[in-house]
Amino acid sequence: DELKQILQQENLSDKKWLHIGGGSNLLFTGDYEGVILHSAIKGTEIVYEDDEAVQVRVGAGEVWDDFVAYAVNQGWYGAENLSLIPGEVGASAVQNIGAYGVEACDVILSVEVFDTQKGTFFEMPKSLCEFEYRGSIFKKNPHWIVVSVLFELTKKEHVYRLDYGNVREQMHGKELSLDNVRQTIIEIRKSKLPLPSEMGSAGSFFKNPVVQESVYDDIKLRYEDVPFYRVEGGVKIPAAWLISQCGWKGKSVGMAGVYEKQPLILVNRGGATGAEVLNLMEEIQESVRTEFGILLSPEVCIIR
Ligand code: EPU
């Protein structure tokens, strides 16, 4: 109701506006000449529960990791691999956040949306959300505001997802439990990713590109040990590897830099402007394009 009022009062349809979550996946290239809306819609409500599963509706303005911690404490399975991802619940659906072999869409049942053009609310079932790697129908329709997300988590017979990277190795010797998986994911993240509260970054800056088999074959001739993952539609090559090969790891241009522990992350070493980060992005894209013929596309949302 407040959202409807705000949109009417401010007459936002005539102005430039932007609805954001926690802001940790945004790069502002300058001051934003418009109105920024940030949801304060809180609340976590169990809407259905049986012996097998629970359905829980969570307000868009809840901190994502608070929800994951709550689910783990309750003994509900499914979201533990997504521990410590920065940001909020609404954005988890917009961005289809993902880590360590799990994506938000694996636990989303439906998404409640407010259409700012029609002034109406509607519920979008997962099958219509067009979830993809770091994307959804919500990302393509910025006039829709996510107000809550309905998740379904399991209570029994859960298959842990430990096969990504070094998760299983890091779990070695620990009892297989929800809490231990969460703590292990948190340890791995902390060892590789800077906390946005401590060092400005937006997590992975680029998406991992999926290239045609022929592009991969060509790289393989020159770099025998190129890491790769076969996925639908081609071969995924880690952007972190491509950036490393171009010599960017740990480098800086002005105060904008490439994180030494994970070159997919661009960091602000203090005082870099959005334009400087953008400039670094373009320099990296140019190197990777020249060396490998691959155009890296940004994973962060660039606000111009
Ligand atoms: N690699 C290197 N050099 C490095 C680090 C990594 O070559 O210094 C290569 C290695 O081959 C490694 C591969 O990159 O196996 C993958 O690295 P990592 O497992 O750290 O994951 P990522 O592909 O760089 C993705 C997500 C992250 C997510 C992790 C874990 C994207 C764009 N990024 O990163 O998501 O946390 O996997 O699942 O898909 C984010 O979206 O902001 C984000 C941090």
mmCIF file of C-alpha atoms and ligand atoms in Angstrom:
data_model
loop_
_atom_site.group_PDB
_atom_site.id
_atom_site.type_symbol
_atom_site.label_atom_id
_atom_site.label_comp_id
_atom_site.label_asym_id
_atom_site.label_seq_id
_atom_site.Cartn_x
_atom_site.Cartn_y
_atom_site.Cartn_z
ATOM 1 C CA ASP A 1 0.000 0.000 0.000
ATOM 2 C CA GLU A 2 2.833 2.393 0.851
ATOM 3 C CA LEU A 3 4.522 1.604 -2.427
ATOM 4 C CA LYS A 4 1.342 2.539 -4.325
ATOM 5 C CA GLN A 5 1.149 5.803 -2.374
ATOM 6 C CA ILE A 6 4.780 6.668 -2.988
ATOM 7 C CA LEU A 7 4.427 6.096 -6.711
ATOM 8 C CA GLN A 8 1.359 8.354 -6.829
ATOM 9 C CA GLN A 9 2.673 11.090 -4.542
ATOM 10 C CA GLU A 10 5.995 11.417 -6.237
ATOM 11 C CA ASN A 11 4.434 10.947 -9.651
ATOM 12 C CA LEU A 12 7.357 8.739 -10.470
ATOM 13 C CA SER A 13 6.056 7.747 -13.873
ATOM 14 C CA ASP A 14 7.163 11.189 -15.100
ATOM 15 C CA LYS A 15 10.596 10.978 -13.525
ATOM 16 C CA LYS A 16 13.635 8.813 -13.806
ATOM 17 C CA TRP A 17 13.641 6.301 -10.973
ATOM 18 C CA LEU A 18 15.381 3.140 -9.931
ATOM 19 C CA HIS A 19 14.425 0.452 -7.444
ATOM 20 C CA ILE A 20 17.376 -1.186 -5.742
ATOM 21 C CA GLY A 21 18.035 -3.927 -3.190
ATOM 22 C CA GLY A 22 21.147 -3.810 -1.009
ATOM 23 C CA GLY A 23 23.061 -2.120 -3.827
ATOM 24 C CA SER A 24 26.010 -4.510 -3.658
ATOM 25 C CA ASN A 25 25.736 -5.546 -7.313
ATOM 26 C CA LEU A 26 25.520 -2.037 -8.749
ATOM 27 C CA LEU A 27 28.128 0.211 -10.296
ATOM 28 C CA PHE A 28 27.119 3.863 -10.420
ATOM 29 C CA THR A 29 29.086 5.705 -13.101
ATOM 30 C CA GLY A 30 28.188 9.062 -11.545
ATOM 31 C CA ASP A 31 25.542 10.655 -9.329
ATOM 32 C CA TYR A 32 22.091 9.291 -10.126
ATOM 33 C CA GLU A 33 19.826 12.033 -11.478
ATOM 34 C CA GLY A 34 16.556 10.578 -10.262
ATOM 35 C CA VAL A 35 14.694 8.944 -7.394
ATOM 36 C CA ILE A 36 15.994 5.771 -5.800
ATOM 37 C CA LEU A 37 13.509 3.454 -4.127
ATOM 38 C CA HIS A 38 14.636 0.886 -1.606
ATOM 39 C CA SER A 39 12.232 -1.646 -0.191
ATOM 40 C CA ALA A 40 11.759 -1.914 3.562
ATOM 41 C CA ILE A 41 9.315 -4.787 3.147
ATOM 42 C CA LYS A 42 10.260 -7.177 5.946
ATOM 43 C CA GLY A 43 8.774 -10.356 7.289
ATOM 44 C CA THR A 44 9.171 -14.107 7.051
ATOM 45 C CA GLU A 45 5.967 -16.108 7.138
ATOM 46 C CA ILE A 46 5.406 -19.844 6.853
ATOM 47 C CA VAL A 47 2.511 -20.276 4.455
ATOM 48 C CA TYR A 48 2.510 -24.084 4.237
ATOM 49 C CA GLU A 49 4.298 -26.862 6.064
ATOM 50 C CA ASP A 50 4.146 -30.657 6.167
ATOM 51 C CA ASP A 51 6.610 -33.395 7.146
ATOM 52 C CA GLU A 52 8.505 -33.093 3.892
ATOM 53 C CA ALA A 53 8.707 -29.423 3.064
ATOM 54 C CA VAL A 54 7.994 -25.872 4.082
ATOM 55 C CA GLN A 55 6.886 -22.893 2.020
ATOM 56 C CA VAL A 56 7.960 -19.560 3.374
ATOM 57 C CA ARG A 57 7.168 -16.077 2.081
ATOM 58 C CA VAL A 58 9.920 -13.536 2.663
ATOM 59 C CA GLY A 59 9.716 -9.752 2.225
ATOM 60 C CA ALA A 60 11.889 -8.265 -0.523
ATOM 61 C CA GLY A 61 13.720 -6.040 1.962
ATOM 62 C CA GLU A 62 14.992 -8.863 4.169
ATOM 63 C CA VAL A 63 18.759 -9.386 4.096
ATOM 64 C CA TRP A 64 19.399 -12.512 2.009
ATOM 65 C CA ASP A 65 21.894 -14.107 4.367
ATOM 66 C CA ASP A 66 19.599 -13.556 7.366
ATOM 67 C CA PHE A 67 17.055 -15.696 5.537
ATOM 68 C CA VAL A 68 19.646 -18.404 4.788
ATOM 69 C CA ALA A 69 20.807 -18.401 8.438
ATOM 70 C CA TYR A 70 17.180 -18.689 9.595
ATOM 71 C CA ALA A 71 16.480 -21.594 7.203
ATOM 72 C CA VAL A 72 19.605 -23.441 8.348
ATOM 73 C CA ASN A 73 18.673 -22.898 12.015
ATOM 74 C CA GLN A 74 15.222 -24.296 11.362
ATOM 75 C CA GLY A 75 16.763 -27.396 9.753
ATOM 76 C CA TRP A 76 15.373 -26.536 6.308
ATOM 77 C CA TYR A 77 17.525 -27.641 3.380
ATOM 78 C CA GLY A 78 18.166 -26.030 0.004
ATOM 79 C CA ALA A 79 19.592 -22.545 0.534
ATOM 80 C CA GLU A 80 22.776 -23.419 2.493
ATOM 81 C CA ASN A 81 25.126 -23.176 -0.518
ATOM 82 C CA LEU A 82 23.922 -19.607 -1.013
ATOM 83 C CA SER A 83 25.247 -18.514 2.393
ATOM 84 C CA LEU A 84 26.859 -15.085 2.772
ATOM 85 C CA ILE A 85 25.851 -13.761 -0.651
ATOM 86 C CA PRO A 86 25.420 -10.021 -0.108
ATOM 87 C CA GLY A 87 22.136 -8.297 -0.904
ATOM 88 C CA GLU A 88 18.457 -8.733 -0.237
ATOM 89 C CA VAL A 89 15.680 -11.235 -0.901
ATOM 90 C CA GLY A 90 13.960 -9.251 -3.685
ATOM 91 C CA ALA A 91 17.206 -9.025 -5.644
ATOM 92 C CA SER A 92 17.848 -12.754 -5.166
ATOM 93 C CA ALA A 93 14.970 -13.360 -7.584
ATOM 94 C CA VAL A 94 15.768 -10.507 -9.973
ATOM 95 C CA GLN A 95 19.387 -11.569 -10.311
ATOM 96 C CA ASN A 96 18.840 -15.304 -9.765
ATOM 97 C CA ILE A 97 21.849 -15.280 -7.458
ATOM 98 C CA GLY A 98 23.959 -18.404 -7.454
ATOM 99 C CA ALA A 99 26.986 -20.033 -5.895
ATOM 100 C CA TYR A 100 28.573 -23.461 -5.411
ATOM 101 C CA GLY A 101 26.242 -25.311 -7.758
ATOM 102 C CA VAL A 102 22.937 -23.833 -6.534
ATOM 103 C CA GLU A 103 20.846 -20.925 -7.814
ATOM 104 C CA ALA A 104 18.046 -19.024 -6.095
ATOM 105 C CA CYS A 105 15.578 -20.465 -8.636
ATOM 106 C CA ASP A 106 16.251 -23.944 -7.195
ATOM 107 C CA VAL A 107 14.363 -22.912 -4.040
ATOM 108 C CA ILE A 108 11.932 -20.280 -5.428
ATOM 109 C CA LEU A 109 8.305 -21.289 -5.917
ATOM 110 C CA SER A 110 6.873 -17.932 -7.001
ATOM 111 C CA VAL A 111 7.542 -14.208 -6.876
ATOM 112 C CA GLU A 112 5.098 -11.459 -5.897
ATOM 113 C CA VAL A 113 5.419 -8.359 -8.034
ATOM 114 C CA PHE A 114 3.968 -4.850 -8.189
ATOM 115 C CA ASP A 115 3.464 -3.527 -11.703
ATOM 116 C CA THR A 116 4.170 0.201 -11.485
ATOM 117 C CA GLN A 117 2.518 0.897 -14.846
ATOM 118 C CA LYS A 118 -0.763 -0.871 -14.088
ATOM 119 C CA GLY A 119 -0.750 -0.229 -10.334
ATOM 120 C CA THR A 120 -1.517 -3.879 -9.588
ATOM 121 C CA PHE A 121 0.087 -6.771 -7.730
ATOM 122 C CA PHE A 122 0.503 -10.213 -9.211
ATOM 123 C CA GLU A 123 2.116 -13.534 -8.356
ATOM 124 C CA MET A 124 4.491 -14.992 -10.930
ATOM 125 C CA PRO A 125 4.990 -18.778 -10.734
ATOM 126 C CA LYS A 126 8.553 -19.980 -11.171
ATOM 127 C CA SER A 127 7.753 -21.519 -14.569
ATOM 128 C CA LEU A 128 7.088 -18.029 -15.963
ATOM 129 C CA CYS A 129 10.013 -16.247 -14.295
ATOM 130 C CA GLU A 130 12.452 -17.028 -17.159
ATOM 131 C CA PHE A 131 15.219 -17.770 -14.713
ATOM 132 C CA GLU A 132 18.644 -18.093 -16.299
ATOM 133 C CA TYR A 133 22.278 -17.639 -15.275
ATOM 134 C CA ARG A 134 22.180 -14.363 -13.271
ATOM 135 C CA GLY A 135 18.955 -13.259 -14.920
ATOM 136 C CA SER A 136 15.152 -13.415 -14.899
ATOM 137 C CA ILE A 137 12.067 -11.803 -16.409
ATOM 138 C CA PHE A 138 12.247 -9.235 -13.572
ATOM 139 C CA LYS A 139 15.615 -7.971 -14.755
ATOM 140 C CA LYS A 140 14.100 -7.359 -18.204
ATOM 141 C CA ASN A 141 11.078 -5.490 -16.762
ATOM 142 C CA PRO A 142 12.379 -2.742 -14.491
ATOM 143 C CA HIS A 143 8.839 -1.309 -14.113
ATOM 144 C CA TRP A 144 8.036 -4.370 -11.997
ATOM 145 C CA ILE A 145 9.007 -4.232 -8.346
ATOM 146 C CA VAL A 146 9.474 -7.508 -6.478
ATOM 147 C CA VAL A 147 7.709 -7.236 -3.120
ATOM 148 C CA SER A 148 8.126 -10.757 -1.752
ATOM 149 C CA VAL A 149 9.441 -14.172 -2.715
ATOM 150 C CA LEU A 150 7.889 -17.551 -1.889
ATOM 151 C CA PHE A 151 10.529 -20.208 -1.227
ATOM 152 C CA GLU A 152 10.122 -23.952 -0.833
ATOM 153 C CA LEU A 153 12.712 -25.727 1.288
ATOM 154 C CA THR A 154 12.875 -29.412 2.163
ATOM 155 C CA LYS A 155 12.877 -30.940 5.629
ATOM 156 C CA LYS A 156 13.929 -34.484 4.706
ATOM 157 C CA GLU A 157 16.166 -36.613 2.504
ATOM 158 C CA HIS A 158 18.207 -33.756 1.207
ATOM 159 C CA VAL A 159 21.029 -34.300 -1.247
ATOM 160 C CA TYR A 160 23.825 -31.894 -0.358
ATOM 161 C CA ARG A 161 25.491 -30.196 -3.312
ATOM 162 C CA LEU A 162 29.202 -30.505 -2.586
ATOM 163 C CA ASP A 163 30.668 -31.076 -6.018
ATOM 164 C CA TYR A 164 31.503 -27.490 -6.928
ATOM 165 C CA GLY A 165 35.189 -26.490 -6.651
ATOM 166 C CA ASN A 166 36.756 -27.349 -3.307
ATOM 167 C CA VAL A 167 33.557 -27.616 -1.216
ATOM 168 C CA ARG A 168 33.846 -31.380 -0.646
ATOM 169 C CA GLU A 169 37.545 -31.067 0.146
ATOM 170 C CA GLN A 170 36.849 -28.309 2.697
ATOM 171 C CA MET A 171 34.124 -30.469 4.274
ATOM 172 C CA HIS A 172 36.613 -33.316 4.797
ATOM 173 C CA GLY A 173 36.603 -34.558 8.387
ATOM 174 C CA LYS A 174 33.484 -32.592 9.295
ATOM 175 C CA GLU A 175 30.130 -34.176 9.992
ATOM 176 C CA LEU A 176 27.749 -33.717 7.051
ATOM 177 C CA SER A 177 25.204 -31.281 8.467
ATOM 178 C CA LEU A 178 23.369 -28.181 7.312
ATOM 179 C CA ASP A 179 25.306 -26.001 9.699
ATOM 180 C CA ASN A 180 28.693 -27.410 8.652
ATOM 181 C CA VAL A 181 27.909 -26.899 4.974
ATOM 182 C CA ARG A 182 26.905 -23.298 5.693
ATOM 183 C CA GLN A 183 30.058 -22.664 7.757
ATOM 184 C CA THR A 184 32.255 -24.227 5.050
ATOM 185 C CA ILE A 185 30.699 -22.075 2.320
ATOM 186 C CA ILE A 186 31.218 -19.021 4.526
ATOM 187 C CA GLU A 187 34.904 -19.942 5.037
ATOM 188 C CA ILE A 188 35.455 -20.431 1.295
ATOM 189 C CA ARG A 189 33.754 -17.150 0.441
ATOM 190 C CA LYS A 190 35.691 -15.237 3.088
ATOM 191 C CA SER A 191 38.984 -16.617 1.778
ATOM 192 C CA LYS A 192 38.256 -15.475 -1.805
ATOM 193 C CA LEU A 193 35.788 -12.632 -1.811
ATOM 194 C CA PRO A 194 36.157 -9.237 -0.152
ATOM 195 C CA LEU A 195 33.239 -8.221 2.060
ATOM 196 C CA PRO A 196 31.504 -5.244 0.417
ATOM 197 C CA SER A 197 31.420 -3.567 3.840
ATOM 198 C CA GLU A 198 35.238 -3.711 4.043
ATOM 199 C CA MET A 199 36.344 -3.173 0.450
ATOM 200 C CA GLY A 200 34.194 -1.751 -2.325
ATOM 201 C CA SER A 201 33.363 -4.435 -4.869
ATOM 202 C CA ALA A 202 30.317 -5.891 -6.555
ATOM 203 C CA GLY A 203 31.313 -9.554 -6.364
ATOM 204 C CA SER A 204 32.064 -11.129 -9.720
ATOM 205 C CA PHE A 205 32.310 -8.271 -12.177
ATOM 206 C CA PHE A 206 31.830 -10.365 -15.329
ATOM 207 C CA LYS A 207 29.769 -13.418 -16.190
ATOM 208 C CA ASN A 208 31.593 -16.616 -17.043
ATOM 209 C CA PRO A 209 31.363 -16.767 -20.854
ATOM 210 C CA VAL A 210 29.904 -19.727 -22.714
ATOM 211 C CA VAL A 211 31.713 -20.124 -26.040
ATOM 212 C CA GLN A 212 31.314 -22.344 -29.084
ATOM 213 C CA GLU A 213 33.265 -25.585 -29.191
ATOM 214 C CA SER A 214 35.478 -24.184 -31.999
ATOM 215 C CA VAL A 215 36.511 -21.175 -29.868
ATOM 216 C CA TYR A 216 37.405 -23.504 -27.008
ATOM 217 C CA ASP A 217 39.380 -25.800 -29.378
ATOM 218 C CA ASP A 218 41.355 -22.832 -30.624
ATOM 219 C CA ILE A 219 42.240 -21.729 -27.084
ATOM 220 C CA LYS A 220 43.128 -25.306 -26.133
ATOM 221 C CA LEU A 221 45.738 -25.408 -28.929
ATOM 222 C CA ARG A 222 47.522 -22.453 -27.342
ATOM 223 C CA TYR A 223 46.762 -23.131 -23.661
ATOM 224 C CA GLU A 224 46.714 -26.849 -23.003
ATOM 225 C CA ASP A 225 45.437 -26.553 -19.442
ATOM 226 C CA VAL A 226 42.548 -24.124 -20.058
ATOM 227 C CA PRO A 227 39.856 -24.914 -17.451
ATOM 228 C CA PHE A 228 36.383 -25.535 -18.902
ATOM 229 C CA TYR A 229 32.921 -26.881 -18.098
ATOM 230 C CA ARG A 230 30.599 -28.312 -20.731
ATOM 231 C CA VAL A 231 27.201 -26.647 -20.390
ATOM 232 C CA GLU A 232 24.062 -26.328 -22.462
ATOM 233 C CA GLY A 233 24.914 -24.379 -25.575
ATOM 234 C CA GLY A 234 28.692 -24.672 -25.460
ATOM 235 C CA VAL A 235 31.729 -24.558 -23.224
ATOM 236 C CA LYS A 236 31.988 -22.346 -20.141
ATOM 237 C CA ILE A 237 35.454 -20.929 -19.568
ATOM 238 C CA PRO A 238 36.062 -19.228 -16.200
ATOM 239 C CA ALA A 239 36.392 -15.483 -16.722
ATOM 240 C CA ALA A 240 38.817 -15.433 -13.758
ATOM 241 C CA TRP A 241 41.194 -17.639 -15.767
ATOM 242 C CA LEU A 242 40.909 -15.494 -18.926
ATOM 243 C CA ILE A 243 41.610 -12.341 -16.907
ATOM 244 C CA SER A 244 44.566 -13.988 -15.110
ATOM 245 C CA GLN A 245 46.123 -15.080 -18.402
ATOM 246 C CA CYS A 246 46.034 -11.482 -19.590
ATOM 247 C CA GLY A 247 48.165 -10.523 -16.605
ATOM 248 C CA TRP A 248 45.513 -8.552 -14.734
ATOM 249 C CA LYS A 249 45.535 -10.373 -11.399
ATOM 250 C CA GLY A 250 46.397 -7.902 -8.628
ATOM 251 C CA LYS A 251 46.847 -5.000 -11.073
ATOM 252 C CA SER A 252 45.307 -1.548 -10.705
ATOM 253 C CA VAL A 253 44.459 1.396 -12.895
ATOM 254 C CA GLY A 254 44.400 4.343 -10.543
ATOM 255 C CA MET A 255 42.504 3.216 -7.436
ATOM 256 C CA ALA A 256 40.386 0.669 -9.309
ATOM 257 C CA GLY A 257 41.919 -2.771 -9.138
ATOM 258 C CA VAL A 258 41.693 -6.475 -9.890
ATOM 259 C CA TYR A 259 41.441 -8.422 -6.623
ATOM 260 C CA GLU A 260 44.567 -10.482 -6.022
ATOM 261 C CA LYS A 261 42.742 -13.502 -4.560
ATOM 262 C CA GLN A 262 40.038 -13.676 -7.266
ATOM 263 C CA PRO A 263 40.621 -11.788 -10.524
ATOM 264 C CA LEU A 264 36.929 -11.863 -11.469
ATOM 265 C CA ILE A 265 36.388 -9.254 -8.781
ATOM 266 C CA LEU A 266 37.116 -5.599 -9.382
ATOM 267 C CA VAL A 267 37.754 -3.635 -6.210
ATOM 268 C CA ASN A 268 37.866 -0.052 -5.181
ATOM 269 C CA ARG A 269 41.175 0.429 -3.398
ATOM 270 C CA GLY A 270 39.912 3.746 -2.020
ATOM 271 C CA GLY A 271 38.356 6.709 -3.760
ATOM 272 C CA ALA A 272 38.047 5.270 -7.277
ATOM 273 C CA THR A 273 35.092 6.804 -9.105
ATOM 274 C CA GLY A 274 32.511 4.741 -10.970
ATOM 275 C CA ALA A 275 33.981 6.023 -14.220
ATOM 276 C CA GLU A 276 37.422 4.709 -13.228
ATOM 277 C CA VAL A 277 36.004 1.256 -12.493
ATOM 278 C CA LEU A 278 34.235 1.362 -15.861
ATOM 279 C CA ASN A 279 37.501 2.289 -17.527
ATOM 280 C CA LEU A 280 39.222 -0.697 -15.887
ATOM 281 C CA MET A 281 36.348 -2.920 -17.046
ATOM 282 C CA GLU A 282 36.857 -1.767 -20.637
ATOM 283 C CA GLU A 283 40.616 -2.302 -20.508
ATOM 284 C CA ILE A 284 40.120 -5.868 -19.255
ATOM 285 C CA GLN A 285 37.471 -6.557 -21.899
ATOM 286 C CA GLU A 286 39.843 -5.300 -24.581
ATOM 287 C CA SER A 287 42.735 -7.525 -23.394
ATOM 288 C CA VAL A 288 40.542 -10.625 -23.206
ATOM 289 C CA ARG A 289 39.021 -9.889 -26.609
ATOM 290 C CA THR A 290 42.442 -9.417 -28.204
ATOM 291 C CA GLU A 291 43.988 -12.533 -26.641
ATOM 292 C CA PHE A 292 41.016 -14.919 -26.802
ATOM 293 C CA GLY A 293 38.404 -13.372 -29.125
ATOM 294 C CA ILE A 294 35.858 -13.458 -26.275
ATOM 295 C CA LEU A 295 33.826 -10.442 -25.170
ATOM 296 C CA LEU A 296 33.268 -10.597 -21.401
ATOM 297 C CA SER A 297 29.882 -9.218 -20.439
ATOM 298 C CA PRO A 298 29.451 -7.523 -17.071
ATOM 299 C CA GLU A 299 27.594 -9.377 -14.341
ATOM 300 C CA VAL A 300 27.131 -6.208 -12.284
ATOM 301 C CA CYS A 301 24.373 -3.755 -13.189
ATOM 302 C CA ILE A 302 25.915 -0.581 -14.515
ATOM 303 C CA ILE A 303 23.837 2.510 -13.724
ATOM 304 C CA ARG A 304 24.634 5.301 -16.164
HETATM 305 N N1 EPU B 1 40.342 -19.138 -11.503
HETATM 306 C C1 EPU B 1 41.565 -18.736 -12.007
HETATM 307 N N2 EPU B 1 42.331 -17.890 -11.257
HETATM 308 C C2 EPU B 1 41.937 -17.482 -10.025
HETATM 309 C C3 EPU B 1 40.677 -17.884 -9.504
HETATM 310 C C4 EPU B 1 39.880 -18.713 -10.282
HETATM 311 O O1 EPU B 1 41.952 -19.107 -13.095
HETATM 312 O O2 EPU B 1 42.685 -16.735 -9.398
HETATM 313 C C5 EPU B 1 39.500 -20.038 -12.315
HETATM 314 C C6 EPU B 1 39.738 -21.465 -11.913
HETATM 315 O O3 EPU B 1 39.748 -22.258 -13.071
HETATM 316 C C7 EPU B 1 38.527 -21.779 -11.074
HETATM 317 C C8 EPU B 1 37.481 -20.961 -11.793
HETATM 318 O O4 EPU B 1 38.161 -19.768 -12.143
HETATM 319 O O5 EPU B 1 38.231 -23.134 -11.073
HETATM 320 C C9 EPU B 1 36.220 -20.692 -11.000
HETATM 321 O O6 EPU B 1 36.539 -19.901 -9.878
HETATM 322 P P1 EPU B 1 35.501 -19.809 -8.658
HETATM 323 O O7 EPU B 1 35.100 -21.157 -8.253
HETATM 324 O O8 EPU B 1 36.107 -18.919 -7.630
HETATM 325 O O9 EPU B 1 34.202 -19.186 -9.264
HETATM 326 P P2 EPU B 1 33.915 -18.087 -10.368
HETATM 327 O O10 EPU B 1 33.547 -18.778 -11.629
HETATM 328 O O11 EPU B 1 35.045 -17.127 -10.450
HETATM 329 C C10 EPU B 1 31.378 -18.032 -9.786
HETATM 330 C C11 EPU B 1 30.329 -16.998 -9.520
HETATM 331 C C12 EPU B 1 30.453 -16.461 -8.099
HETATM 332 C C13 EPU B 1 30.268 -17.625 -7.148
HETATM 333 C C14 EPU B 1 31.333 -18.675 -7.446
HETATM 334 C C15 EPU B 1 31.129 -19.924 -6.636
HETATM 335 C C16 EPU B 1 29.857 -15.917 -11.641
HETATM 336 C C17 EPU B 1 29.989 -14.681 -12.465
HETATM 337 N N3 EPU B 1 30.469 -15.892 -10.469
HETATM 338 O O12 EPU B 1 32.626 -17.384 -9.724
HETATM 339 O O13 EPU B 1 29.397 -15.530 -7.888
HETATM 340 O O14 EPU B 1 30.384 -17.202 -5.802
HETATM 341 O O15 EPU B 1 31.242 -19.072 -8.835
HETATM 342 O O16 EPU B 1 30.001 -20.590 -7.082
HETATM 343 O O17 EPU B 1 29.217 -16.877 -12.075
HETATM 344 C C18 EPU B 1 28.833 -13.207 -8.030
HETATM 345 O O18 EPU B 1 27.973 -13.542 -8.835
HETATM 346 O O19 EPU B 1 29.014 -12.016 -7.716
HETATM 347 C C19 EPU B 1 29.693 -14.239 -7.457
HETATM 348 C C20 EPU B 1 30.670 -13.955 -6.583
#
